[in-house]
Coordinates of C-alpha atoms in Angstrom, one line a residue:
M28 CA -32.3 -0.7 10.3
N29 CA -33.7 -2.9 7.5
T30 CA -30.9 -4.3 5.4
I31 CA -31.4 -5.6 1.9
T32 CA -32.0 -9.5 1.7
K33 CA -29.3 -11.9 0.6
K34 CA -31.9 -13.0 -2.3
Q35 CA -32.2 -9.7 -3.6
F36 CA -28.5 -8.8 -3.2
Q37 CA -27.6 -12.1 -5.4
S38 CA -30.1 -11.3 -8.1
Y39 CA -28.8 -7.7 -8.4
I40 CA -25.2 -8.7 -8.4
D41 CA -26.0 -11.9 -10.9
S42 CA -27.3 -9.3 -13.2
F43 CA -24.5 -6.7 -12.9
D44 CA -27.5 -4.0 -12.1
F45 CA -25.8 -1.5 -9.8
T46 CA -28.2 1.3 -10.2
N47 CA -31.1 -0.8 -8.6
L48 CA -28.8 -2.4 -6.2
F49 CA -27.6 1.0 -4.6
N50 CA -31.2 2.2 -5.2
Q51 CA -32.5 -0.4 -2.8
L52 CA -29.7 0.6 -0.3
G53 CA -31.1 4.2 -0.2
W54 CA -28.6 6.0 -2.2
T55 CA -29.4 8.7 -4.5
F56 CA -29.9 7.9 -8.4
A57 CA -26.8 9.8 -10.3
D58 CA -26.9 9.1 -13.8
N59 CA -23.9 10.2 -15.9
Q60 CA -21.2 8.9 -18.1
F61 CA -18.0 10.1 -18.4
P62 CA -14.5 9.1 -20.5
I63 CA -11.2 8.9 -18.7
K64 CA -8.1 9.2 -21.0
L65 CA -4.9 7.2 -19.9
K66 CA -1.8 6.3 -22.1
E67 CA -4.0 7.3 -25.4
K68 CA -6.6 4.8 -24.7
I69 CA -10.3 6.0 -23.6
Y70 CA -11.9 4.3 -20.5
M71 CA -15.8 4.8 -20.1
F72 CA -17.2 5.2 -16.7
H73 CA -20.8 5.4 -15.4
S74 CA -21.8 7.1 -12.2
V75 CA -24.7 4.9 -10.7
A76 CA -25.3 6.5 -7.4
E77 CA -24.6 9.2 -5.0
K78 CA -24.8 9.9 -1.1
G79 CA -23.6 12.8 0.7
G80 CA -21.1 13.4 -2.3
F81 CA -19.8 10.1 -2.4
R82 CA -20.1 8.5 -5.8
I83 CA -20.2 4.7 -7.0
V84 CA -19.0 4.7 -10.4
V85 CA -19.0 1.6 -12.7
F86 CA -16.4 0.4 -15.5
Q87 CA -18.3 -2.1 -18.0
N88 CA -18.3 -3.3 -21.6
Q89 CA -14.4 -3.2 -22.2
D90 CA -11.6 -5.3 -21.2
L91 CA -10.8 -5.6 -17.8
P92 CA -7.8 -3.2 -16.8
D93 CA -4.8 -4.8 -15.1
Y94 CA -4.0 -3.9 -11.4
N95 CA -1.7 -1.2 -12.3
T96 CA -3.9 0.6 -14.8
R97 CA -7.0 0.4 -12.2
L98 CA -4.9 2.3 -9.8
Q99 CA -4.0 4.8 -12.5
L100 CA -7.7 5.3 -13.3
D101 CA -8.6 5.6 -9.7
R102 CA -6.3 8.5 -9.1
K103 CA -8.1 10.4 -12.2
I104 CA -11.5 9.5 -11.1
A105 CA -10.3 10.8 -7.7
K106 CA -9.9 14.5 -9.1
L107 CA -13.4 14.1 -10.5
F108 CA -15.2 12.8 -7.2
K109 CA -12.7 12.8 -4.2
E110 CA -14.7 10.0 -2.2
H111 CA -15.7 7.2 -4.4
L112 CA -16.0 3.4 -5.1
I113 CA -15.2 1.8 -8.5
I114 CA -16.9 -1.4 -9.6
F115 CA -14.7 -2.6 -12.5
C116 CA -16.4 -5.5 -14.7
D117 CA -15.1 -7.4 -17.5
K118 CA -16.5 -7.1 -21.0
N119 CA -18.7 -10.3 -20.9
N120 CA -20.0 -9.6 -17.3
T121 CA -18.1 -12.7 -15.6
T122 CA -15.9 -10.5 -13.1
Q123 CA -16.7 -7.9 -10.8
I124 CA -13.8 -6.1 -8.8
W125 CA -15.1 -3.6 -6.3
Q126 CA -12.0 -1.2 -5.7
I127 CA -11.9 1.6 -2.9
F128 CA -9.1 3.3 -1.3
V129 CA -9.7 2.8 2.5
K130 CA -8.7 5.8 4.6
Q131 CA -7.5 5.0 8.1
P132 CA -6.7 8.0 10.9
G133 CA -3.1 8.9 10.8
K134 CA -2.1 6.5 8.0
P135 CA -1.7 6.9 4.3
S136 CA -4.8 5.3 2.7
R137 CA -4.6 1.6 1.3
L138 CA -6.4 -0.4 -1.5
S139 CA -9.2 -2.6 -0.7
E140 CA -10.5 -4.8 -3.6
T141 CA -13.3 -7.5 -3.7
R142 CA -13.2 -9.9 -6.4
W143 CA -16.5 -11.9 -7.4
N144 CA -16.7 -14.2 -10.4
K145 CA -19.9 -15.4 -11.9
G146 CA -21.3 -18.6 -10.5
Q147 CA -19.8 -17.7 -6.9
E148 CA -21.7 -16.9 -3.7
P149 CA -21.3 -13.3 -3.2
E150 CA -21.2 -13.5 0.4
L151 CA -18.1 -11.3 1.0
L152 CA -19.8 -8.4 -1.1
Y153 CA -23.1 -8.9 0.7
Q154 CA -21.3 -8.4 4.2
K155 CA -19.6 -5.3 2.9
T156 CA -22.8 -3.6 1.0
S157 CA -25.6 -4.8 3.2
N158 CA -24.5 -2.2 6.0
L159 CA -24.5 0.6 3.3
F160 CA -28.3 1.0 3.7
F161 CA -29.7 4.6 4.4
T162 CA -33.0 5.1 5.6
L163 CA -35.2 8.2 4.6
D164 CA -34.8 9.6 8.3
E165 CA -31.1 9.9 7.8
E166 CA -31.1 11.7 4.5
E167 CA -31.6 15.3 6.2
N168 CA -28.3 14.9 8.3
I169 CA -26.1 12.6 6.3
T170 CA -22.9 14.2 5.5
I171 CA -19.9 13.1 3.3
S172 CA -17.6 11.9 6.5
D173 CA -20.7 9.9 7.6
V174 CA -20.7 8.1 4.3
V175 CA -17.2 7.8 4.0
D176 CA -16.6 6.5 7.5
R177 CA -19.6 4.0 6.7
V178 CA -18.1 2.6 3.4
N179 CA -14.7 2.5 5.1
E180 CA -15.8 0.4 7.9
N181 CA -17.6 -2.1 5.7
F182 CA -14.7 -2.3 2.8
S183 CA -11.8 -2.4 4.9
R184 CA -10.0 -5.5 6.4
N185 CA -8.1 -4.9 9.2
V186 CA -4.5 -6.0 7.7
E187 CA -2.8 -5.5 11.2
Q188 CA -5.3 -8.0 12.3
V189 CA -4.8 -10.4 9.6
T190 CA -1.1 -10.2 9.9
K191 CA -1.3 -10.6 13.7
K192 CA -3.5 -14.0 13.1
F193 CA -0.7 -15.0 10.6
Y194 CA 1.9 -14.6 13.0
E195 CA 0.2 -16.4 15.9
N196 CA -0.1 -19.5 13.8
F197 CA 3.5 -19.1 12.4
R198 CA 4.8 -19.1 16.0
K199 CA 3.3 -22.2 16.3
E200 CA 4.5 -23.6 12.9
H201 CA 8.1 -22.3 14.0
Q202 CA 8.0 -24.2 17.2
K203 CA 7.3 -27.4 15.5
F204 CA 9.8 -26.9 12.6
I205 CA 12.4 -26.8 15.3
D206 CA 11.9 -30.1 16.7
F207 CA 12.2 -31.6 13.0
I208 CA 16.0 -30.4 12.9
K209 CA 18.5 -32.7 13.0
G210 CA 22.2 -31.9 13.3
I211 CA 22.4 -28.6 15.0
S212 CA 23.3 -29.1 19.0
I213 CA 22.8 -25.5 20.2
V214 CA 19.4 -24.7 20.8
S215 CA 19.6 -20.9 19.8
D216 CA 21.5 -22.0 16.6
K217 CA 18.8 -24.5 15.9
D218 CA 16.2 -21.5 16.5
W219 CA 18.1 -19.3 14.2
Y220 CA 18.0 -22.0 11.2
A221 CA 14.4 -22.6 11.4
S222 CA 13.9 -18.7 11.1
L223 CA 16.2 -18.7 8.2
M224 CA 14.5 -21.8 6.6
L225 CA 11.0 -20.3 7.0
N226 CA 11.9 -17.1 5.6
R227 CA 13.5 -18.8 2.4
L228 CA 10.3 -20.6 1.9
M229 CA 7.8 -17.6 2.4
F230 CA 9.9 -16.0 -0.1
C231 CA 9.4 -18.7 -2.4
Y232 CA 5.8 -18.9 -1.7
F233 CA 5.7 -15.2 -2.8
I234 CA 7.5 -15.5 -6.0
Q235 CA 6.0 -18.7 -7.0
K236 CA 2.5 -17.1 -7.0
K237 CA 3.9 -14.7 -9.6
G238 CA 4.9 -17.6 -11.6
F239 CA 8.9 -17.0 -11.0
L240 CA 9.2 -20.8 -10.3
D241 CA 8.9 -23.0 -13.4
N242 CA 5.7 -21.0 -14.2
N243 CA 4.2 -23.4 -11.7
L244 CA 1.9 -21.6 -8.9
N245 CA 2.2 -24.7 -6.2
Y246 CA 5.8 -25.1 -7.2
L247 CA 7.1 -26.0 -3.9
K248 CA 4.2 -28.6 -2.7
E249 CA 4.6 -30.5 -6.3
K250 CA 8.1 -30.8 -5.8
L251 CA 7.9 -32.3 -2.3
D252 CA 5.3 -34.5 -3.5
A253 CA 7.6 -35.7 -6.7
C254 CA 10.5 -36.2 -4.1
Q255 CA 8.2 -38.3 -1.5
Q256 CA 7.5 -40.5 -4.9
K257 CA 11.2 -40.7 -5.7
K258 CA 12.0 -41.9 -2.2
G259 CA 9.4 -44.8 -2.3
K260 CA 11.5 -46.0 -5.1
D261 CA 14.9 -45.3 -4.3
K262 CA 16.3 -46.2 -0.9
F263 CA 19.4 -43.9 -1.6
Y264 CA 17.2 -40.8 -2.0
A265 CA 17.7 -38.6 1.4
G266 CA 14.8 -36.6 1.1
F267 CA 13.2 -33.0 0.1
Y268 CA 15.6 -31.0 2.1
K269 CA 18.8 -32.5 1.2
N270 CA 18.3 -33.6 -2.4
F271 CA 15.9 -30.7 -3.6
L272 CA 15.8 -27.6 -1.2
L273 CA 19.4 -27.0 -0.8
A274 CA 20.0 -27.3 -4.5
L275 CA 17.1 -25.2 -5.2
F276 CA 18.5 -22.4 -2.5
H277 CA 22.4 -22.7 -3.3
K278 CA 22.6 -23.8 -6.8
G279 CA 19.4 -22.5 -8.2
L280 CA 18.1 -19.2 -6.9
G281 CA 21.6 -18.3 -5.3
S282 CA 23.8 -19.0 -8.4
P283 CA 23.7 -17.2 -11.9
E284 CA 25.0 -20.1 -13.7
H285 CA 22.4 -23.4 -13.8
S286 CA 23.7 -26.6 -15.5
E287 CA 21.6 -28.7 -17.8
E288 CA 21.3 -31.1 -15.2
L289 CA 20.1 -28.6 -12.7
K290 CA 17.6 -27.3 -15.0
K291 CA 16.2 -30.9 -15.7
E292 CA 15.9 -31.0 -11.5
L293 CA 14.6 -27.6 -10.8
G294 CA 13.1 -26.4 -14.0
K295 CA 13.2 -22.8 -15.2
I296 CA 13.9 -20.4 -12.1
P297 CA 15.6 -17.1 -11.7
Y298 CA 19.1 -16.1 -10.1
L299 CA 18.1 -13.9 -7.2
N300 CA 20.9 -11.8 -6.0
G301 CA 20.9 -10.9 -2.4
G302 CA 22.2 -13.3 -0.1
L303 CA 19.2 -15.0 1.3
F304 CA 20.1 -18.2 -0.7
D305 CA 23.8 -18.0 -0.3
I306 CA 25.2 -21.0 2.0
H307 CA 24.6 -19.5 5.2
D308 CA 27.2 -19.9 8.2
L309 CA 25.2 -21.9 10.0
E310 CA 25.2 -24.5 7.1
K311 CA 29.0 -24.3 7.1
H312 CA 29.2 -24.9 10.6
Y313 CA 27.0 -27.7 10.8
A314 CA 27.6 -30.3 8.1
D315 CA 25.0 -32.8 8.9
I316 CA 21.7 -30.8 9.1
D317 CA 18.9 -32.6 8.1
I318 CA 15.1 -31.9 8.1
S319 CA 12.3 -34.4 7.3
D320 CA 9.9 -34.0 4.7
E321 CA 7.0 -34.0 7.3
A322 CA 8.1 -30.8 8.7
F323 CA 7.8 -29.3 5.0
S324 CA 4.3 -31.0 4.6
N325 CA 3.0 -29.4 7.7
V326 CA 4.7 -25.8 6.6
F327 CA 3.1 -26.0 3.0
H328 CA -0.2 -26.6 4.6
F329 CA -0.1 -23.8 6.9
F330 CA 0.9 -21.6 3.9
D331 CA -1.8 -23.0 1.8
Q332 CA -4.4 -21.7 3.7
Y333 CA -3.5 -18.0 2.8
N334 CA -3.4 -16.0 -0.2
W335 CA 0.0 -14.6 -1.1
H336 CA 0.1 -11.1 -2.7
L337 CA 3.4 -8.9 -3.7
D338 CA 1.4 -6.1 -3.8
S339 CA -0.1 -4.1 -0.6
R340 CA -3.8 -4.4 -1.5
A341 CA -6.1 -5.0 1.4
A342 CA -8.5 -7.8 -0.2
A343 CA -11.3 -8.7 1.6
S344 CA -11.0 -12.7 2.6
G345 CA -9.2 -12.3 5.7
R346 CA -6.8 -14.8 4.6
D347 CA -4.5 -12.4 2.4
V348 CA -0.8 -11.8 3.4
N349 CA 1.7 -9.5 1.6
P350 CA 5.6 -8.9 2.1
D351 CA 4.9 -6.8 5.1
V352 CA 4.2 -10.2 7.1
I353 CA 7.9 -10.9 6.9
G354 CA 8.8 -7.4 8.3
Y355 CA 6.2 -8.2 11.0
I356 CA 7.5 -11.6 11.8
F357 CA 11.0 -10.3 12.0
E358 CA 10.3 -7.4 14.4
K359 CA 8.2 -9.7 16.6
F360 CA 10.6 -12.4 17.2
I361 CA 13.5 -9.4 17.8
N362 CA 11.1 -7.7 20.7
D363 CA 10.5 -10.9 22.2
R364 CA 14.5 -10.5 22.9
A365 CA 13.8 -7.4 24.7
K366 CA 17.2 -7.6 26.1
M367 CA 18.9 -6.8 22.9
G368 CA 17.5 -3.5 22.9
A369 CA 15.6 -3.8 19.8
Y370 CA 12.1 -1.6 19.2
Y371 CA 9.8 -1.7 16.3
T372 CA 8.4 1.6 15.2
K373 CA 4.9 1.8 14.1
E374 CA 3.9 2.8 10.5
D375 CA 2.2 6.0 11.5
I376 CA 5.6 7.1 13.4
T377 CA 7.7 6.3 10.4
D378 CA 5.3 8.1 8.0
Y379 CA 5.3 11.1 10.0
I380 CA 9.0 11.3 10.3
S381 CA 9.5 10.6 6.8
K382 CA 7.3 13.0 5.0
N383 CA 8.7 15.9 7.3
S384 CA 12.1 15.5 6.7
I385 CA 12.0 14.1 2.8
I386 CA 9.6 16.5 1.2
P387 CA 11.3 19.6 3.0
Y388 CA 15.0 18.5 1.8
L389 CA 13.5 17.9 -1.5
F390 CA 12.0 21.4 -1.6
D391 CA 15.2 23.0 -0.1
E392 CA 17.4 21.5 -2.7
T393 CA 15.1 22.4 -5.7
S394 CA 15.2 26.0 -4.2
R395 CA 19.1 26.0 -4.0
N396 CA 19.2 25.3 -7.5
Y397 CA 16.1 27.4 -9.0
P398 CA 15.3 30.0 -6.3
K399 CA 12.9 31.6 -9.0
A400 CA 10.0 29.2 -8.3
F401 CA 9.9 30.1 -4.6
K402 CA 9.8 33.8 -4.7
T403 CA 7.0 35.4 -3.2
G404 CA 4.0 35.4 -5.6
S405 CA 5.6 32.4 -7.5
E406 CA 2.8 29.8 -9.2
L407 CA 3.8 27.4 -6.2
W408 CA 2.7 30.1 -3.5
K409 CA -0.6 31.3 -5.5
M410 CA -1.8 27.8 -5.7
L411 CA -1.3 27.6 -2.0
Q412 CA -3.1 30.7 -1.4
E413 CA -6.1 30.1 -3.6
S414 CA -6.6 26.3 -2.1
G415 CA -8.7 27.4 1.0
D416 CA -8.4 24.6 3.5
A417 CA -7.4 21.9 1.2
Y418 CA -4.3 21.1 3.0
I419 CA -5.8 21.2 6.5
Y420 CA -6.4 18.0 7.8
D421 CA -9.8 16.6 7.8
A422 CA -9.5 15.9 11.4
V423 CA -8.8 19.9 12.2
K424 CA -11.9 20.5 10.0
K425 CA -14.3 18.2 11.9
G426 CA -17.4 20.4 12.5
V427 CA -16.0 23.7 11.6
D428 CA -18.8 24.6 9.1
L429 CA -21.5 24.3 11.8
P430 CA -22.5 27.1 14.1
L431 CA -21.9 26.8 17.7
P432 CA -24.6 26.3 20.1
E433 CA -25.8 29.6 21.6
K434 CA -25.1 28.2 25.3
I435 CA -21.0 27.6 24.0
A436 CA -20.8 30.6 21.6
V437 CA -21.7 33.0 24.4
G438 CA -18.4 32.3 25.9
V439 CA -16.2 33.0 23.0
D440 CA -15.7 36.8 23.5
T441 CA -12.9 37.2 26.2
Q442 CA -13.6 41.1 26.3
K443 CA -17.1 40.8 28.1
P444 CA -17.7 40.3 32.0
N445 CA -18.5 36.8 33.6
L446 CA -16.2 34.8 31.8
P447 CA -16.0 31.8 34.0
E448 CA -20.0 31.9 34.0
R449 CA -20.4 32.3 30.1
R450 CA -18.1 29.3 29.8
K451 CA -19.5 27.2 32.5
E452 CA -20.7 24.6 29.5
W453 CA -17.0 24.2 28.1
N454 CA -15.7 21.5 30.0
K455 CA -18.3 19.0 29.1
P456 CA -18.1 16.5 26.3
A457 CA -19.0 17.8 22.7
P458 CA -21.5 16.0 20.1
A459 CA -20.0 13.7 17.8
E460 CA -21.2 16.1 14.8
F461 CA -18.7 19.0 16.6
A462 CA -16.0 17.1 18.1
L463 CA -13.3 14.2 17.5
P464 CA -13.5 11.5 19.9
T465 CA -13.1 12.4 23.5
E466 CA -13.3 16.4 22.9
I467 CA -14.8 18.6 25.2
W468 CA -16.3 21.8 24.0
R469 CA -13.1 23.7 25.4
E470 CA -11.0 21.7 23.1
V471 CA -13.3 22.2 20.1
V472 CA -13.5 25.8 20.4
D473 CA -9.5 25.8 20.3
R474 CA -9.5 23.7 17.5
R475 CA -11.8 25.7 15.5
K476 CA -9.8 28.8 16.3
R477 CA -6.7 27.3 15.2
Y478 CA -8.5 26.2 12.0
N479 CA -9.6 29.9 11.3
D480 CA -6.1 31.2 12.2
V481 CA -4.4 28.7 9.8
K482 CA -7.0 29.3 6.9
S483 CA -6.4 33.2 7.2
K484 CA -2.5 32.8 6.9
I485 CA -3.1 30.7 3.9
E486 CA -5.4 32.9 2.3
N487 CA -3.3 36.0 3.2
G488 CA -0.2 34.6 1.6
E489 CA 1.6 34.5 5.1
I490 CA 2.5 30.9 4.4
Q491 CA 5.6 31.0 2.1
S492 CA 8.0 28.4 3.4
I493 CA 7.8 24.3 3.3
N494 CA 8.8 24.4 6.7
D495 CA 5.6 26.3 7.6
F496 CA 3.6 23.3 6.5
I497 CA 5.3 21.2 9.6
T498 CA 4.8 24.3 12.0
Y499 CA 1.1 24.4 10.9
N500 CA 0.4 20.7 10.8
L501 CA -0.6 21.1 7.0
N502 CA -0.7 18.1 4.4
I503 CA 2.3 18.6 3.0
R504 CA 2.2 15.1 1.2
Q505 CA -0.9 16.2 -0.7
F506 CA 0.8 19.8 -1.3
V507 CA 3.8 18.4 -3.2
Q508 CA 1.6 16.1 -4.8
D509 CA -0.5 18.9 -6.5
V510 CA 2.5 21.1 -7.0
I511 CA 3.9 18.4 -9.3
D512 CA 0.8 17.6 -11.0
T513 CA -0.3 21.4 -12.0
T514 CA 3.1 23.1 -12.6
T515 CA 3.3 24.8 -15.9
D516 CA 7.0 25.5 -15.2
P517 CA 9.3 22.9 -16.8
D518 CA 12.4 24.2 -15.3
F519 CA 10.7 23.6 -11.7
L520 CA 9.8 19.9 -12.9
R521 CA 13.5 19.2 -14.0
H522 CA 15.1 20.5 -10.8
F523 CA 12.6 18.7 -8.6
Y524 CA 13.3 15.4 -10.4
K525 CA 17.1 16.0 -10.1
A526 CA 16.7 16.2 -6.3
I527 CA 14.5 13.2 -6.2
N528 CA 16.9 11.2 -8.0
S529 CA 20.0 12.5 -6.0
I530 CA 18.5 12.3 -2.3
T531 CA 20.2 9.8 0.0
I532 CA 18.0 8.2 2.6
L533 CA 19.9 6.7 5.5
D534 CA 18.7 4.4 8.4
P535 CA 21.3 3.7 10.4
T536 CA 19.6 1.0 12.5
C537 CA 17.1 -0.3 9.7
G538 CA 15.9 -3.6 11.4
S539 CA 13.4 -5.3 8.6
G540 CA 13.1 -1.9 6.7
A541 CA 10.2 0.2 8.3
F542 CA 11.8 3.4 7.8
L543 CA 13.0 2.4 4.5
F544 CA 9.4 1.4 3.4
A545 CA 8.0 4.5 4.7
A546 CA 10.5 6.4 2.7
M547 CA 9.9 4.4 -0.5
N548 CA 6.0 5.3 0.2
I549 CA 7.0 8.9 0.3
L550 CA 9.0 9.0 -3.1
E551 CA 7.3 6.6 -5.3
P552 CA 4.1 9.1 -6.2
L553 CA 6.4 11.6 -6.4
Y554 CA 8.6 10.0 -9.0
E555 CA 5.6 8.8 -10.9
S556 CA 3.7 12.3 -10.8
C557 CA 7.3 13.8 -12.2
L558 CA 7.4 11.2 -15.0
Q559 CA 3.6 11.6 -16.0
R560 CA 4.1 15.6 -16.0
M561 CA 7.3 15.0 -18.3
K562 CA 5.4 13.1 -20.6
N563 CA 2.8 15.9 -21.0
F564 CA 5.2 18.6 -21.5
V565 CA 7.0 16.4 -24.3
A566 CA 3.5 15.7 -25.8
E567 CA 2.5 19.4 -26.0
G568 CA 6.0 20.7 -26.9
S569 CA 7.8 20.6 -30.2
K570 CA 10.5 17.7 -30.8
G571 CA 13.8 18.6 -29.1
R572 CA 12.4 21.3 -26.7
Y573 CA 12.4 19.2 -23.6
K574 CA 15.7 17.3 -24.3
F575 CA 16.2 16.3 -20.6
F576 CA 12.6 14.9 -20.3
E577 CA 12.9 13.1 -23.4
E578 CA 16.1 11.4 -22.1
V579 CA 14.3 10.3 -19.0
L580 CA 11.3 8.8 -20.6
Q581 CA 13.8 7.1 -23.2
S582 CA 15.3 5.6 -20.0
V583 CA 11.8 4.5 -18.9
K584 CA 11.3 2.5 -21.8
S585 CA 14.7 0.9 -22.1
P586 CA 14.4 -3.1 -22.4
E587 CA 15.9 -3.3 -18.8
H588 CA 13.0 -1.8 -17.3
S589 CA 9.7 -3.9 -18.0
N590 CA 7.4 -1.1 -16.9
L591 CA 7.0 2.3 -15.5
Q592 CA 6.2 0.8 -11.9
Y593 CA 9.7 -1.2 -12.1
F594 CA 11.8 1.8 -13.2
I595 CA 10.5 3.6 -10.1
Y596 CA 10.9 1.2 -7.5
K597 CA 14.4 0.3 -9.0
S598 CA 15.5 3.8 -9.1
I599 CA 14.6 4.3 -5.3
I600 CA 16.2 1.2 -4.3
L601 CA 19.2 1.7 -6.0
R602 CA 19.6 5.2 -5.6
N603 CA 17.9 6.6 -2.5
L604 CA 17.6 4.1 0.2
H605 CA 20.3 2.8 2.6
G606 CA 20.1 0.6 5.4
V607 CA 22.7 -0.5 8.1
D608 CA 22.1 -2.7 11.2
I609 CA 24.2 -4.6 13.5
M610 CA 22.1 -7.9 12.9
K611 CA 23.1 -9.5 9.6
E612 CA 19.4 -11.1 9.9
A613 CA 17.8 -7.9 10.0
V614 CA 19.9 -6.5 6.9
E615 CA 18.9 -9.6 4.8
I616 CA 15.2 -9.2 5.6
A617 CA 15.1 -5.7 4.4
K618 CA 16.9 -6.7 1.4
L619 CA 14.5 -9.3 1.0
R620 CA 11.4 -7.2 1.2
L621 CA 12.6 -4.5 -1.1
F622 CA 13.5 -7.2 -3.6
L623 CA 9.9 -8.8 -3.2
K624 CA 8.6 -5.1 -3.7
L625 CA 10.4 -4.9 -7.1
A626 CA 9.4 -8.4 -8.2
A627 CA 5.6 -7.1 -7.5
T628 CA 5.6 -5.0 -10.5
V629 CA 7.1 -8.0 -12.8
D630 CA 5.3 -10.5 -14.5
A631 CA 7.5 -13.6 -15.3
D632 CA 8.9 -13.4 -18.9
Y633 CA 9.9 -16.9 -19.9
R634 CA 11.7 -15.4 -23.4
K635 CA 13.9 -13.1 -21.5
P636 CA 17.1 -13.8 -19.7
N637 CA 16.6 -14.6 -16.0
L638 CA 12.7 -14.5 -16.7
G639 CA 13.1 -10.7 -16.9

């Protein structure tokens, strides 16, 4: 297959000529402009190319939206073009952000973004787009799933692979760090203290990249350099660990009161209530702990090889880590101690269990307080009845729109004679356009029958319970999202929001918080959709008509909530999530990760108390 040359590609990128770029890649010209309204502001988008129903959309000639705004715009565009890639450009044509939600089987989609600045070599973009070339002989048979698969393959980075690579290197650094610790006699305690120190330092790396440590993105490294200079001049200066880090941890980040002398030494830093920076039991037991500066030089050199993000974006450099890495490292350490009986539950399992327990509860609680919305023929069930196969998972729908080959179709009717003879081809592997990986024809036919049965039940109005979504394996998350987004009943919305506010979710063996984060990922978009729908009702109704909605929205805007995302995550963490574990370390890691999730939504504001 031919591909576009690097020289051609760079020319198109440098000139921000996306129409001719995708034309060169074999995509179809699709020229139309459309506005998206968000928070009373109009954002203009331009569709430049299309392939099999997949759209390439460009945003230009306006100020570049921030991260949260880009996510909200993406949601709105998804209602116009379900499968799409957005290229955000700044007003002066100096920056491009290629943004796509990458879909992975059995997992929630994840944001992948690739940023390019004028003057950079566009190597990463070239790697991701050069394989999106489509030849003329592919045109006839190309489908939306073919395009989606190809785009996802090229734009996704295997986040788990990056995290595993980080962990392998981290394990080596952890072992080296242990050798630098003095004053702890028991080997297991020394190992534990090394983990504690590295967790503290990783936490600091995340928050310093958000400007929370004296507004210095290289705070720790520069403080280490400054300490080493002091040590060279002052023979009584003990070193970075004793003279600076312990003060930063215990008196700075771990204490609400900062003296003027401390402020002079540490700069402007926040108080982080949580326990990670309290004086640890090991530090109380071993009074003479010391760690040489070389240990921290090594750790900072390792950390500086990575880009530290507080959000969950899957950026394209292969060097991006987010707070999930802390949970992964903790779980790996625990799993290495198999005798403790610890077990790490993978993301697909936590997601499946969480959505199929939380969402039915929310519907049951809403139904208990507002049964009218769930009666036969209500708005909610009408929407489902008219949805066709929208809530049947794509995997179940694979190939169902294609007629079966005659040699397979001949075996479908069980009433005719010679059934074994008519089905002799059924145990052979089915081709990819009909089948999921490893399926034989017998499994394809069974899946198609199941698809038709479920679709028929939906269209005939036979599904009238949220529990049926679990029974028939329907997309329960998408359904509840659509119900909230489209409801015309303010009473339903009020009762559903109260159910979200009051739900309590307990993980009695929470570890580093895998199930708690799965629950948060279920609740967060539901909170956001409820609040957005409330805004719509208030905007369209007379003042005072929707008093409850107005009070909730007023709370969102209160000074203690810096933005909508902060309000949502704070509400979930304080109201909804509860975790218990026999290991104190585990609880601290879970709290740490939840705090980082909250901190990700806030920009440091040095005019406000505790930096906002």
